[in-house]
PDB file of C-alpha atoms in Angstrom:
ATOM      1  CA  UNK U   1       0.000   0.000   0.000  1.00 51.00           C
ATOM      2  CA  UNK U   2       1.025   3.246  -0.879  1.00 59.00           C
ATOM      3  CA  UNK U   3       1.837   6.058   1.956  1.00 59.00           C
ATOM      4  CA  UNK U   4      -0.980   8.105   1.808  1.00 54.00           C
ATOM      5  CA  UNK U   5      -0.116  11.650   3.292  1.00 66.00           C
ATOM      6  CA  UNK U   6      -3.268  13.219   3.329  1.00 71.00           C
ATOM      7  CA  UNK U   7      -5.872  10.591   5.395  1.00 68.00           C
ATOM      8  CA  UNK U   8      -8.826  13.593   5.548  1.00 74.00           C
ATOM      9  CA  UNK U   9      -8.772  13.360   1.609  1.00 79.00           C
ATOM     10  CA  UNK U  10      -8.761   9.801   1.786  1.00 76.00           C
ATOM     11  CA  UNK U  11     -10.796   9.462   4.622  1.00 75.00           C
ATOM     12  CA  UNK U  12     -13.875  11.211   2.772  1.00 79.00           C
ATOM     13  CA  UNK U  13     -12.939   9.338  -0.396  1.00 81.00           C
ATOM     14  CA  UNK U  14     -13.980   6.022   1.384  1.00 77.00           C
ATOM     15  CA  UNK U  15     -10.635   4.986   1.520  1.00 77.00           C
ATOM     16  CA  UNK U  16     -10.519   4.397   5.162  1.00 74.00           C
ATOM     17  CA  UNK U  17     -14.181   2.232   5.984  1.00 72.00           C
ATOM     18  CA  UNK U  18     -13.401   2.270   9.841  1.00 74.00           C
ATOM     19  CA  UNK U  19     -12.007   5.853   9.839  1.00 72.00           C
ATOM     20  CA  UNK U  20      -8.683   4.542  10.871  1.00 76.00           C
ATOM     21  CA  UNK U  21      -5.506   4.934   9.487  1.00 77.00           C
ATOM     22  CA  UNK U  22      -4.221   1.582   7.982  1.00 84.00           C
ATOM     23  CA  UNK U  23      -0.785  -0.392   7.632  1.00 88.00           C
ATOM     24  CA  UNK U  24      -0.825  -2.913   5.312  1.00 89.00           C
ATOM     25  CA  UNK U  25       2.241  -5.470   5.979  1.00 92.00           C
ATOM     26  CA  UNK U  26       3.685  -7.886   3.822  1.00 93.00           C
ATOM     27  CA  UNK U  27       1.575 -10.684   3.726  1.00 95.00           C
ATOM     28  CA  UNK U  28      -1.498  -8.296   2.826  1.00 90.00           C
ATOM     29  CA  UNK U  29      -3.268  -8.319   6.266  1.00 91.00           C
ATOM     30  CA  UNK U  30      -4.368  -4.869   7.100  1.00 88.00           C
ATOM     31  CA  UNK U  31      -3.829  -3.452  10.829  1.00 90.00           C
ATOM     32  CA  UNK U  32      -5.645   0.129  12.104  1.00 87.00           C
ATOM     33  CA  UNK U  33      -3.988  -0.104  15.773  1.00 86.00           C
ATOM     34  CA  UNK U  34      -1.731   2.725  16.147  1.00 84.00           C
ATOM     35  CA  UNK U  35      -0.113   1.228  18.820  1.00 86.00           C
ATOM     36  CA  UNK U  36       0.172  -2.321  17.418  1.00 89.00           C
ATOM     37  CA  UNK U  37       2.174  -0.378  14.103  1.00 91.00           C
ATOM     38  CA  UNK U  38       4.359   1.350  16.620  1.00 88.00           C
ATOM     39  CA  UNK U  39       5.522  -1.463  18.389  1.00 90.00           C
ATOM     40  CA  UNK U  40       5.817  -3.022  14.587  1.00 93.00           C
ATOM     41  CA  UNK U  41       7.825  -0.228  13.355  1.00 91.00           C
ATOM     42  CA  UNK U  42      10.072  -0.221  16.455  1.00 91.00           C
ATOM     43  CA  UNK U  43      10.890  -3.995  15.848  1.00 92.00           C
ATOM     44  CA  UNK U  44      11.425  -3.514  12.286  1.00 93.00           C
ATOM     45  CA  UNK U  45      14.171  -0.461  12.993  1.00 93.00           C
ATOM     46  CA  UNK U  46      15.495  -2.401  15.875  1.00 93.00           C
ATOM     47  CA  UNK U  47      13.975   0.162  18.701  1.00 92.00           C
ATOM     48  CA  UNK U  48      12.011  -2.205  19.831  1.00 92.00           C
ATOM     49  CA  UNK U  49      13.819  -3.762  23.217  1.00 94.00           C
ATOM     50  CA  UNK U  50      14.310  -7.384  23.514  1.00 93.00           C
ATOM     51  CA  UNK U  51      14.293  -7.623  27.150  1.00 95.00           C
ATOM     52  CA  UNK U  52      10.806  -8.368  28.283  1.00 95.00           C
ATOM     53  CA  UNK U  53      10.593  -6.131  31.166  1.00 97.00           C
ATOM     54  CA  UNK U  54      12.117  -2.806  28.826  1.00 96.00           C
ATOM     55  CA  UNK U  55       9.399  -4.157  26.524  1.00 94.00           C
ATOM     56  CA  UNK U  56       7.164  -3.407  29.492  1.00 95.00           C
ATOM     57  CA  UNK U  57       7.872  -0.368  30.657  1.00 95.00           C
ATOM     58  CA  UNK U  58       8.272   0.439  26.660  1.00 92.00           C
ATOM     59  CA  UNK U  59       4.160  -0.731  26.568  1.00 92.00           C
ATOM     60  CA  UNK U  60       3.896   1.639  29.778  1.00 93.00           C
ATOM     61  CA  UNK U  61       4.896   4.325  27.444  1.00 91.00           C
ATOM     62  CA  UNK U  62       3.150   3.835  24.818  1.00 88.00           C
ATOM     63  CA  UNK U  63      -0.317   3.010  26.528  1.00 88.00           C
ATOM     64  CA  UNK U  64       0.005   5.967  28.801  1.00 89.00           C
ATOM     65  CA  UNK U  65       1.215   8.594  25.398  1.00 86.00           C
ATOM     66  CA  UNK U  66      -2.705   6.660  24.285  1.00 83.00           C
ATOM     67  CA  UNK U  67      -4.616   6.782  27.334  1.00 84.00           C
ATOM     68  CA  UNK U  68      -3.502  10.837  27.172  1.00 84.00           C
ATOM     69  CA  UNK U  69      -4.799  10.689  23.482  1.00 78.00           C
ATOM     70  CA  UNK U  70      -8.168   9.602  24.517  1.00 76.00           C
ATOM     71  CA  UNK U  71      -8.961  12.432  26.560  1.00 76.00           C
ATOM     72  CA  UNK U  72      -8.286  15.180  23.795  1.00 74.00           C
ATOM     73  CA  UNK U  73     -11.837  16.276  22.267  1.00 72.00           C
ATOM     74  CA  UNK U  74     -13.278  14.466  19.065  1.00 72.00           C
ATOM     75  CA  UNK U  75     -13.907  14.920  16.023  1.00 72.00           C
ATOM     76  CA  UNK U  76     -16.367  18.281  15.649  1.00 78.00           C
ATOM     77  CA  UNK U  77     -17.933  17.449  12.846  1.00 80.00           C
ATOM     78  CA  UNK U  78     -21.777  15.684  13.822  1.00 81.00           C
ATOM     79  CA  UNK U  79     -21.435  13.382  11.121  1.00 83.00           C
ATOM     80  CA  UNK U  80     -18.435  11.900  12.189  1.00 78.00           C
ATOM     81  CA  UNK U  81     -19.566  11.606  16.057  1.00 76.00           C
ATOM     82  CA  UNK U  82     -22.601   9.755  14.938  1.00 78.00           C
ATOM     83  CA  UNK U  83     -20.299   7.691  13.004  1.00 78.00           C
ATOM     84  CA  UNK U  84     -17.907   6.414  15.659  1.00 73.00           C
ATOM     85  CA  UNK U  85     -20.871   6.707  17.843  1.00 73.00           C
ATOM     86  CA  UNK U  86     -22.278   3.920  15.735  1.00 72.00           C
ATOM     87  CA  UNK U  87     -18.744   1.908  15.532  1.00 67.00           C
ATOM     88  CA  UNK U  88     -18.141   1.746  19.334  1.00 65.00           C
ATOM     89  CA  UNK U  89     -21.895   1.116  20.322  1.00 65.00           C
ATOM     90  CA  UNK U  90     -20.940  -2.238  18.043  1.00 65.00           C
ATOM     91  CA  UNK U  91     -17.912  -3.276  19.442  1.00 53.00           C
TER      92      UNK U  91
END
């Protein structure tokens, strides 16, 4: 897959069906958890530790850097609420 730079345009071309940013990986599977590609990405560049407990406290990071995310406002536009609205009520 092609990096795509500009997700909004893509997003509201139907490009993205879950609203998510996607990584496609080698052997075509599709992922949309940020987290999961960071940890990915880290491996692949070797910044990933080894070491289970730095892995931990690496996780700690990362979880904490999305748990912060999660509080920041949504979306404004109604549309979109209603949409993830809609998602999450499924899950």
């Amino acid at each position: 897959m092609p990096y795509q730079r500009d997700h909004k345009a893509a997003k509201a071309a139907g490009k993205y069906p879950t609203g998510l940013p996607e990584l496609q990986v080698p052997d075509g599977r599709v992922v949309t958890q940020s987290a999961a590609m960071a940890r990915y990405a880290g491996k692949l560049g070797s910044l990933y530790p080894t070491d289970p407990i730095e892995a931990l406290i690496c996780d700690e990071a990362i979880n904490l850097c999305l748990d912060a995310l999660g509080k920041c406002p949504g979306d404004p536009d109604p549309e979109i609420k209603k949409k993830v609205t809609g998602l999450r009520a499924r899950m």
